[in-house]
């Protein structure tokens, strides 16, 4: 039986196609820089948005039509949803998915019952994965929705709440291992504060680090070799989130001896909420060898919250793919559509239009990025811009072969330095040649 009757398997038809249920640019087997588009992108669908997001907002309830869902907390309903989701993955030709424990299975009235439900649903997901070849990009625990986590989980002032969250992480790690997950994400849902008047920041950060260390140790014990990630976001739901941006996360990981164990899962709309571009966040992460995975979406310039829209901006996807190619591409990570339809797009077929658009936007970004790299002028410009560091005083500073007195003597013997133009506008024109 089909849950999406009338919707065909989405296939590549090329840029001249007018079929809304076809890829115009994403051609999974096409080679770009010697690798298939499929392998470059490693697209993933987010279980929470596809299956569990009713599209409610602070002013009104959900609008999404989900005829397959009886809205109950039963395991049967959860299992049926998994079937719907796998039909979606199959029709979309998306190879990976990501979940929170509580998206795939219900939270019941105690941890034992919730764990039991998770076990049953993951048994079913495992079967579905085996029969379809779909894979789990990453799993995570939802440590922010239940009222017990109102003050945080890893950073809760209440040690019993911390313990509950840690126990949930254990079960979510077990589930991720069972499903062959290639990663595990920590997004600090409520790991932050609403006011410093009631908050011991240092103690909360120590506890958050303790939770991550416990998870890393447990992963070793059970043989989970997937990549751990931390996902930066500056606010929402907390007023201030501790993992506010890539630099704050890296500082936290360094301070607590976690750099060898976690990389970053960067999300576009989180970057912009933090007052950065996604390119900035990726550049910060890549410089630290911590560029792990991407939650692909985009925000709205005119709205100040995390609108989680599907990526359609080709200039944005080009900059993401340019940075990704430059960094050698994904290893364990992928492009996870942590994105939701607008509340007005409430019909099941809108799920398809949304993902088709996102995949095509990234395909165009990939092709433009590869063309910019093949052209070489952009890279050549940057290389030349720093050429003065390759010899003379620059090389001596880089190799730490010079003292401050020697630098001073050098400057006293030289005329005023001559600056070259940064040529920003020329470079913007160059990039636009390929978009
Ligand atoms: C919230 C968000 C989460 C994480 C996973 O803004 O991005 O969905 O990606 O917990
Ligand atoms: Co995310």
Short mmCIF file of C-alpha atoms and ligand atoms in Angstrom, two decimals:
data_model
loop_
_atom_site.label_atom_id
_atom_site.label_comp_id
_atom_site.label_asym_id
_atom_site.label_seq_id
_atom_site.Cartn_x
_atom_site.Cartn_y
_atom_site.Cartn_z
CA UNK A 1 0.00 0.00 0.00
CA UNK A 2 1.14 3.54 -0.73
CA UNK A 3 0.89 6.46 1.67
CA UNK A 4 1.75 8.92 -1.10
CA UNK A 5 -0.52 7.74 -3.91
CA UNK A 6 -0.04 9.56 -7.17
CA UNK A 7 3.47 10.71 -6.33
CA UNK A 8 6.04 9.02 -8.56
CA UNK A 9 9.63 8.15 -7.77
CA UNK A 10 11.49 11.42 -8.24
CA UNK A 11 13.96 11.20 -11.10
CA UNK A 12 16.39 13.47 -12.89
CA UNK A 13 14.82 14.99 -16.00
CA UNK A 14 17.22 17.87 -16.62
CA UNK A 15 16.90 21.67 -16.53
CA UNK A 16 14.29 21.89 -19.28
CA UNK A 17 11.77 19.66 -17.47
CA UNK A 18 8.58 21.33 -16.28
CA UNK A 19 7.59 18.33 -14.11
CA UNK A 20 7.33 19.48 -10.48
CA UNK A 21 8.02 15.89 -9.37
CA UNK A 22 11.43 15.67 -11.04
CA UNK A 23 14.98 16.81 -10.32
CA UNK A 24 16.16 19.49 -12.71
CA UNK A 25 19.78 19.56 -11.49
CA UNK A 26 20.34 16.74 -8.99
CA UNK A 27 21.51 13.84 -11.10
CA UNK A 28 22.66 11.33 -8.45
CA UNK A 29 25.08 9.37 -10.64
CA UNK A 30 26.64 12.35 -12.43
CA UNK A 31 30.32 12.77 -11.64
CA UNK A 32 31.59 16.07 -10.28
CA UNK A 33 35.31 16.27 -9.52
CA UNK A 34 35.44 12.49 -9.96
CA UNK A 35 32.72 11.67 -7.41
CA UNK A 36 28.99 11.13 -7.86
CA UNK A 37 26.64 13.86 -6.76
CA UNK A 38 25.06 11.31 -4.42
CA UNK A 39 28.38 10.74 -2.66
CA UNK A 40 29.21 14.44 -2.46
CA UNK A 41 25.89 15.35 -0.86
CA UNK A 42 25.01 12.37 1.32
CA UNK A 43 21.49 13.83 1.61
CA UNK A 44 19.51 12.99 4.71
CA UNK A 45 15.89 13.62 5.71
CA UNK A 46 15.04 14.71 9.25
CA UNK A 47 12.48 12.38 10.83
CA UNK A 48 11.23 15.15 13.11
CA UNK A 49 10.30 17.52 10.31
CA UNK A 50 9.03 14.98 7.78
CA UNK A 51 6.99 12.82 10.14
CA UNK A 52 6.40 14.77 13.35
CA UNK A 53 6.15 18.42 12.46
CA UNK A 54 2.48 19.37 12.42
CA UNK A 55 3.51 22.89 11.28
CA UNK A 56 2.12 24.66 14.34
CA UNK A 57 3.47 28.07 15.33
CA UNK A 58 3.11 30.19 18.52
CA UNK A 59 -0.18 31.57 17.17
CA UNK A 60 -1.90 28.44 15.96
CA UNK A 61 -1.87 24.66 15.94
CA UNK A 62 -0.68 22.26 13.29
CA UNK A 63 -2.04 22.30 9.76
CA UNK A 64 -0.13 19.38 8.21
CA UNK A 65 -2.27 16.61 6.81
CA UNK A 66 -0.99 13.23 7.99
CA UNK A 67 -3.75 10.79 7.11
CA UNK A 68 -1.60 7.83 8.21
CA UNK A 69 -1.15 9.13 11.77
CA UNK A 70 -3.80 8.42 14.45
CA UNK A 71 -2.02 10.91 16.78
CA UNK A 72 -1.76 8.26 19.50
CA UNK A 73 1.35 7.43 21.52
CA UNK A 74 1.11 3.78 20.54
CA UNK A 75 4.02 1.77 19.23
CA UNK A 76 1.79 0.67 16.34
CA UNK A 77 1.36 4.28 15.25
CA UNK A 78 5.12 4.83 15.51
CA UNK A 79 5.78 1.75 13.39
CA UNK A 80 3.30 2.86 10.76
CA UNK A 81 5.01 6.26 10.61
CA UNK A 82 8.33 4.51 9.97
CA UNK A 83 6.76 2.75 6.98
CA UNK A 84 5.48 6.08 5.65
CA UNK A 85 8.90 7.65 6.16
CA UNK A 86 10.69 4.89 4.27
CA UNK A 87 8.27 5.22 1.36
CA UNK A 88 9.14 8.92 1.37
CA UNK A 89 12.91 8.21 1.38
CA UNK A 90 12.49 5.72 -1.43
CA UNK A 91 10.43 8.05 -3.63
CA UNK A 92 12.81 10.95 -2.95
CA UNK A 93 15.94 8.85 -3.55
CA UNK A 94 17.36 10.11 -0.24
CA UNK A 95 19.88 7.65 1.20
CA UNK A 96 20.14 8.78 4.83
CA UNK A 97 17.98 9.92 7.71
CA UNK A 98 18.41 11.46 11.16
CA UNK A 99 16.22 11.21 14.24
CA UNK A 100 15.68 12.14 17.85
CA UNK A 101 14.70 9.19 20.07
CA UNK A 102 11.31 10.79 20.75
CA UNK A 103 10.53 11.38 17.07
CA UNK A 104 10.70 7.74 16.18
CA UNK A 105 9.18 6.31 19.38
CA UNK A 106 6.83 7.75 22.01
CA UNK A 107 7.89 9.10 25.39
CA UNK A 108 5.76 7.04 27.79
CA UNK A 109 5.18 7.57 31.49
CA UNK A 110 8.51 6.13 32.67
CA UNK A 111 11.95 5.53 31.21
CA UNK A 112 11.60 1.74 31.19
CA UNK A 113 8.43 1.95 29.06
CA UNK A 114 9.97 4.59 26.76
CA UNK A 115 13.07 2.43 26.31
CA UNK A 116 10.92 -0.59 25.53
CA UNK A 117 9.01 1.37 22.88
CA UNK A 118 12.29 2.63 21.40
CA UNK A 119 13.55 -0.95 21.22
CA UNK A 120 10.45 -2.12 19.34
CA UNK A 121 10.48 0.77 16.86
CA UNK A 122 14.21 0.45 16.19
CA UNK A 123 13.72 -3.30 15.52
CA UNK A 124 11.33 -2.23 12.79
CA UNK A 125 13.59 0.55 11.50
CA UNK A 126 16.44 -1.94 11.27
CA UNK A 127 14.31 -4.21 9.09
CA UNK A 128 13.35 -1.27 6.90
CA UNK A 129 16.99 -0.22 6.55
CA UNK A 130 18.01 -3.75 5.64
CA UNK A 131 15.32 -4.15 3.01
CA UNK A 132 15.89 -0.71 1.40
CA UNK A 133 19.61 0.01 1.91
CA UNK A 134 18.80 3.35 3.56
CA UNK A 135 21.19 4.40 6.32
CA UNK A 136 21.17 6.38 9.52
CA UNK A 137 23.38 9.49 9.26
CA UNK A 138 23.00 10.33 12.93
CA UNK A 139 20.83 9.82 15.95
CA UNK A 140 20.25 12.07 18.93
CA UNK A 141 18.25 12.27 22.14
CA UNK A 142 15.53 14.86 22.57
CA UNK A 143 16.59 16.51 25.83
CA UNK A 144 14.47 19.63 25.46
CA UNK A 145 10.77 18.89 24.82
CA UNK A 146 9.64 17.16 28.00
CA UNK A 147 8.75 19.57 30.87
CA UNK A 148 11.43 17.93 33.08
CA UNK A 149 14.04 19.59 30.85
CA UNK A 150 12.62 23.09 31.27
CA UNK A 151 15.86 24.17 33.02
CA UNK A 152 18.11 22.18 30.71
CA UNK A 153 19.31 18.57 30.75
CA UNK A 154 23.11 18.42 30.89
CA UNK A 155 22.98 21.88 32.47
CA UNK A 156 19.98 21.38 34.73
CA UNK A 157 20.41 22.67 38.30
CA UNK A 158 18.73 19.41 39.33
CA UNK A 159 21.13 16.43 39.38
CA UNK A 160 18.28 13.92 38.98
CA UNK A 161 17.24 15.65 35.75
CA UNK A 162 20.86 15.48 34.54
CA UNK A 163 20.81 11.76 35.33
CA UNK A 164 17.54 11.27 33.45
CA UNK A 165 19.01 13.01 30.42
CA UNK A 166 22.18 10.91 30.63
CA UNK A 167 20.09 7.73 30.80
CA UNK A 168 18.21 8.90 27.72
CA UNK A 169 21.53 9.48 25.93
CA UNK A 170 22.56 5.92 26.81
CA UNK A 171 19.40 4.50 25.21
CA UNK A 172 19.73 6.79 22.17
CA UNK A 173 23.35 5.69 21.71
CA UNK A 174 22.28 2.05 21.95
CA UNK A 175 19.64 2.74 19.29
CA UNK A 176 22.12 4.57 17.05
CA UNK A 177 24.62 1.70 17.33
CA UNK A 178 21.92 -0.87 16.59
CA UNK A 179 20.95 1.02 13.42
CA UNK A 180 24.55 1.43 12.25
CA UNK A 181 24.39 5.21 12.69
CA UNK A 182 27.43 7.02 11.29
CA UNK A 183 27.18 9.77 13.87
CA UNK A 184 25.55 11.06 17.02
CA UNK A 185 24.58 14.71 17.59
CA UNK A 186 24.36 16.85 20.69
CA UNK A 187 22.30 19.94 20.09
CA UNK A 188 22.01 21.83 23.35
CA UNK A 189 18.26 22.38 23.21
CA UNK A 190 17.93 24.07 26.59
CA UNK A 191 21.60 23.98 27.57
CA UNK A 192 21.79 27.68 28.33
CA UNK A 193 20.04 30.15 30.56
CA UNK A 194 17.09 32.49 30.66
CA UNK A 195 18.64 34.72 33.34
CA UNK A 196 22.04 34.77 35.04
CA UNK A 197 20.31 35.79 38.30
CA UNK A 198 19.60 32.11 39.01
CA UNK A 199 22.45 30.49 37.10
CA UNK A 200 25.86 29.08 38.09
CA UNK A 201 27.37 29.16 34.61
CA UNK A 202 30.68 27.48 35.45
CA UNK A 203 29.00 24.57 37.19
CA UNK A 204 26.53 24.12 34.33
CA UNK A 205 29.35 24.05 31.76
CA UNK A 206 31.26 21.50 33.87
CA UNK A 207 28.16 19.31 33.91
CA UNK A 208 27.58 19.60 30.17
CA UNK A 209 31.17 18.52 29.58
CA UNK A 210 30.68 15.64 32.03
CA UNK A 211 27.69 14.45 29.99
CA UNK A 212 29.72 14.50 26.77
CA UNK A 213 32.59 12.62 28.42
CA UNK A 214 30.16 10.01 29.77
CA UNK A 215 28.78 9.54 26.26
CA UNK A 216 32.24 9.25 24.71
CA UNK A 217 33.26 6.67 27.34
CA UNK A 218 30.06 4.68 26.88
CA UNK A 219 30.48 4.69 23.09
CA UNK A 220 33.91 3.10 23.54
CA UNK A 221 32.43 0.45 25.82
CA UNK A 222 29.69 -0.60 23.39
CA UNK A 223 31.86 -0.30 20.27
CA UNK A 224 30.10 2.71 18.74
CA UNK A 225 32.69 4.15 16.37
CA UNK A 226 30.49 6.81 14.77
CA UNK A 227 31.39 10.49 14.90
CA UNK A 228 30.08 12.65 17.73
CA UNK A 229 29.00 16.17 16.83
CA UNK A 230 27.97 19.27 18.71
CA UNK A 231 25.54 21.64 16.94
CA UNK A 232 25.94 25.38 17.58
CA UNK A 233 22.94 27.69 18.00
CA UNK A 234 22.95 31.04 19.80
CA UNK A 235 19.42 31.24 21.21
CA UNK A 236 15.94 29.81 20.98
CA UNK A 237 14.69 28.22 23.11
CA UNK A 238 17.14 29.56 25.73
CA UNK A 239 17.88 33.28 25.84
CA UNK A 240 21.54 32.36 25.64
CA UNK A 241 22.74 28.91 24.57
CA UNK A 242 26.19 27.86 25.71
CA UNK A 243 26.98 26.33 22.33
CA UNK A 244 26.25 29.66 20.65
CA UNK A 245 28.43 29.45 17.55
CA UNK A 246 31.27 27.42 16.06
CA UNK A 247 33.96 29.38 17.93
CA UNK A 248 32.15 29.02 21.28
CA UNK A 249 31.73 25.29 20.72
CA UNK A 250 35.39 24.85 19.81
CA UNK A 251 36.44 26.78 22.90
CA UNK A 252 34.21 24.57 25.04
CA UNK A 253 35.54 21.37 23.46
CA UNK A 254 39.15 22.52 23.93
CA UNK A 255 38.62 23.62 27.51
CA UNK A 256 37.14 20.27 28.48
CA UNK A 257 39.48 17.96 26.53
CA UNK A 258 36.84 16.93 24.00
CA UNK A 259 38.43 18.10 20.72
CA UNK A 260 39.47 14.58 19.74
CA UNK A 261 35.96 13.26 20.19
CA UNK A 262 33.54 15.76 18.69
CA UNK A 263 33.22 17.69 15.46
CA UNK A 264 30.65 20.32 14.57
CA UNK A 265 27.26 19.84 12.96
CA UNK A 266 26.64 23.28 11.48
CA UNK A 267 23.19 24.57 10.61
CA UNK A 268 22.70 27.51 8.25
CA UNK A 269 19.86 29.22 10.11
CA UNK A 270 21.78 28.85 13.40
CA UNK A 271 24.77 30.57 11.79
CA UNK A 272 22.66 33.52 10.72
CA UNK A 273 20.96 33.74 14.14
CA UNK A 274 24.48 33.99 15.57
CA UNK A 275 25.18 36.93 13.28
CA UNK A 276 27.43 34.94 10.98
CA UNK A 277 27.22 33.56 7.48
CA UNK A 278 27.25 29.79 7.06
CA UNK A 279 30.53 30.26 5.20
CA UNK A 280 31.99 31.91 8.28
CA UNK A 281 30.92 29.03 10.53
CA UNK A 282 32.25 26.44 8.09
CA UNK A 283 35.54 28.31 7.77
CA UNK A 284 35.96 28.46 11.56
CA UNK A 285 35.19 24.74 11.89
CA UNK A 286 37.39 23.70 8.97
CA UNK A 287 40.37 25.65 10.32
CA UNK A 288 40.11 23.58 13.51
CA UNK A 289 39.72 20.30 11.61
CA UNK A 290 36.21 20.03 13.05
CA UNK A 291 33.92 20.43 10.04
CA UNK A 292 31.70 17.39 10.47
CA UNK A 293 28.18 17.58 9.11
CA UNK A 294 25.60 20.10 7.93
CA UNK A 295 21.98 20.76 8.81
CA UNK A 296 20.88 22.24 5.52
CA UNK A 297 18.28 24.98 5.63
CA UNK A 298 18.06 28.76 5.42
CA UNK A 299 16.48 31.54 7.45
CA UNK A 300 14.40 34.49 6.40
CA UNK A 301 16.14 37.87 6.26
CA UNK A 302 13.05 39.57 7.62
CA UNK A 303 12.19 37.23 10.48
CA UNK A 304 14.37 37.00 13.57
CA UNK A 305 13.83 33.38 14.53
CA UNK A 306 14.84 29.93 13.38
CA UNK A 307 12.46 29.59 10.43
CA UNK A 308 14.19 26.40 9.21
CA UNK A 309 13.25 26.95 5.57
CA UNK A 310 14.31 24.67 2.79
CA UNK A 311 17.45 25.94 1.06
CA UNK A 312 16.71 27.61 -2.27
CA UNK A 313 19.40 30.29 -2.42
CA UNK A 314 21.97 29.17 -5.01
CA UNK A 315 24.50 31.75 -3.89
CA UNK A 316 24.33 30.20 -0.40
CA UNK A 317 24.56 26.59 -1.59
CA UNK A 318 27.48 27.54 -3.85
CA UNK A 319 29.39 29.00 -0.92
CA UNK A 320 28.67 25.90 1.19
CA UNK A 321 29.77 23.49 -1.51
CA UNK A 322 32.85 25.56 -2.29
CA UNK A 323 33.98 25.33 1.33
CA UNK A 324 33.06 21.67 1.53
CA UNK A 325 35.02 20.76 -1.61
CA UNK A 326 37.97 22.80 -0.39
CA UNK A 327 37.87 20.83 2.89
CA UNK A 328 37.89 17.46 1.13
CA UNK A 329 34.14 16.74 1.41
CA UNK A 330 32.15 14.74 3.94
CA UNK A 331 33.50 11.65 5.63
CA UNK A 332 30.88 10.68 8.21
CA UNK A 333 28.72 13.78 7.71
CA UNK A 334 26.10 14.74 5.18
CA UNK A 335 23.51 17.33 4.18
CA UNK A 336 20.59 16.80 6.53
CA UNK A 337 17.48 18.79 5.66
CA UNK A 338 16.73 20.16 9.09
CA UNK A 339 14.00 22.16 7.38
CA UNK A 340 10.27 22.43 7.49
CA UNK A 341 7.57 23.43 5.06
CA UNK A 342 5.71 26.68 5.64
CA UNK A 343 2.52 26.32 7.65
CA UNK A 344 0.52 27.04 4.50
CA UNK A 345 2.16 24.10 2.68
CA UNK A 346 0.18 21.50 4.58
CA UNK A 347 -0.36 18.77 2.01
CA UNK A 348 1.82 15.63 1.92
CA UNK A 349 2.99 16.44 -1.62
CA UNK A 350 4.58 19.64 -0.26
CA UNK A 351 7.13 17.42 1.51
CA UNK A 352 8.28 16.37 -1.94
CA UNK A 353 8.40 19.84 -3.47
CA UNK A 354 10.41 21.06 -0.47
CA UNK A 355 13.05 18.33 -0.66
CA UNK A 356 13.26 18.42 -4.47
CA UNK A 357 13.98 22.15 -4.25
CA UNK A 358 16.63 21.69 -1.57
CA UNK A 359 18.38 18.90 -3.46
CA UNK A 360 18.33 20.82 -6.74
CA UNK A 361 19.64 23.95 -5.01
CA UNK A 362 22.58 21.98 -3.63
CA UNK A 363 23.20 20.29 -6.98
CA UNK A 364 23.48 23.72 -8.60
CA UNK A 365 25.69 24.86 -5.75
CA UNK A 366 27.95 21.85 -6.25
CA UNK A 367 28.24 22.40 -9.99
CA UNK A 368 28.93 26.12 -9.60
CA UNK A 369 31.51 25.45 -6.89
CA UNK A 370 33.29 22.83 -8.99
CA UNK A 371 33.32 25.24 -11.95
CA UNK A 372 34.80 28.03 -9.80
CA UNK A 373 37.50 25.63 -8.65
CA UNK A 374 38.23 24.40 -12.17
CA UNK A 375 38.51 28.00 -13.34
CA UNK A 376 41.11 28.61 -10.64
CA UNK A 377 41.10 32.43 -10.67
CA UNK A 378 39.55 32.77 -7.20
CA UNK A 379 42.07 30.45 -5.58
CA UNK A 380 44.92 32.08 -7.48
CA UNK A 381 43.86 35.50 -6.23
CA UNK A 382 43.85 34.39 -2.60
CA UNK A 383 47.19 32.63 -2.98
CA UNK A 384 48.75 35.75 -4.49
CA UNK A 385 47.20 37.97 -1.81
CA UNK A 386 49.33 36.21 0.80
CA UNK A 387 52.47 35.82 -1.31
CA UNK A 388 54.48 38.21 0.89
CA UNK A 389 54.38 35.54 3.61
CA UNK A 390 56.28 33.06 1.48
CA UNK A 391 59.65 34.83 1.71
CA UNK A 392 61.56 37.53 3.55
CA UNK A 393 60.03 38.97 6.71
CA UNK A 394 56.76 37.05 6.26
CA UNK A 395 58.45 33.64 6.10
CA UNK A 396 60.58 34.53 9.13
CA UNK A 397 57.48 35.40 11.19
CA UNK A 398 55.63 32.27 10.09
CA UNK A 399 58.55 30.05 11.04
CA UNK A 400 59.15 31.99 14.27
CA UNK A 401 62.70 32.75 13.10
CA UNK A 402 62.71 36.42 14.05
CA UNK A 403 62.50 38.60 17.19
CA UNK A 404 60.57 41.81 17.75
CA UNK A 405 63.84 43.84 17.69
CA UNK A 406 64.80 42.33 14.33
CA UNK A 407 61.35 43.13 12.96
CA UNK A 408 61.73 46.71 14.17
CA UNK A 409 65.15 47.02 12.51
CA UNK A 410 63.69 45.64 9.28
CA UNK A 411 60.83 48.16 9.26
CA UNK A 412 63.24 51.06 9.96
CA UNK A 413 65.19 50.10 6.84
CA UNK A 414 62.11 49.88 4.56
CA UNK A 415 59.82 52.39 2.82
CA UNK A 416 56.09 52.51 3.80
CA UNK A 417 54.39 49.19 2.75
CA UNK A 418 52.36 49.34 -0.47
CA UNK A 419 48.89 47.80 -0.33
CA UNK A 420 47.20 45.84 -3.11
CA UNK A 421 43.42 46.10 -3.60
CA UNK A 422 41.23 43.40 -2.02
CA UNK A 423 39.15 43.46 -5.26
CA UNK A 424 35.98 42.34 -3.47
CA UNK A 425 33.68 43.55 -6.23
CA UNK A 426 35.77 41.92 -8.94
CA UNK A 427 35.66 38.62 -7.02
CA UNK A 428 31.90 38.90 -6.50
CA UNK A 429 31.57 39.36 -10.27
CA UNK A 430 33.78 36.34 -10.81
CA UNK A 431 31.61 34.13 -8.55
CA UNK A 432 28.46 35.37 -10.32
CA UNK A 433 29.91 34.23 -13.66
CA UNK A 434 29.32 30.68 -12.45
CA UNK A 435 25.86 30.98 -10.85
C1 LIG B 1 17.02 22.82 16.49
C2 LIG B 1 17.82 21.86 15.72
C3 LIG B 1 17.69 20.43 16.13
C4 LIG B 1 18.96 19.66 16.02
C5 LIG B 1 18.87 18.25 16.55
O1 LIG B 1 17.14 24.13 16.07
O2 LIG B 1 18.50 22.22 14.80
O3 LIG B 1 16.70 19.86 15.38
O4 LIG B 1 19.42 19.59 14.73
O5 LIG B 1 18.46 18.20 17.85
CO1 LIG B 2 19.66 21.17 13.42
#
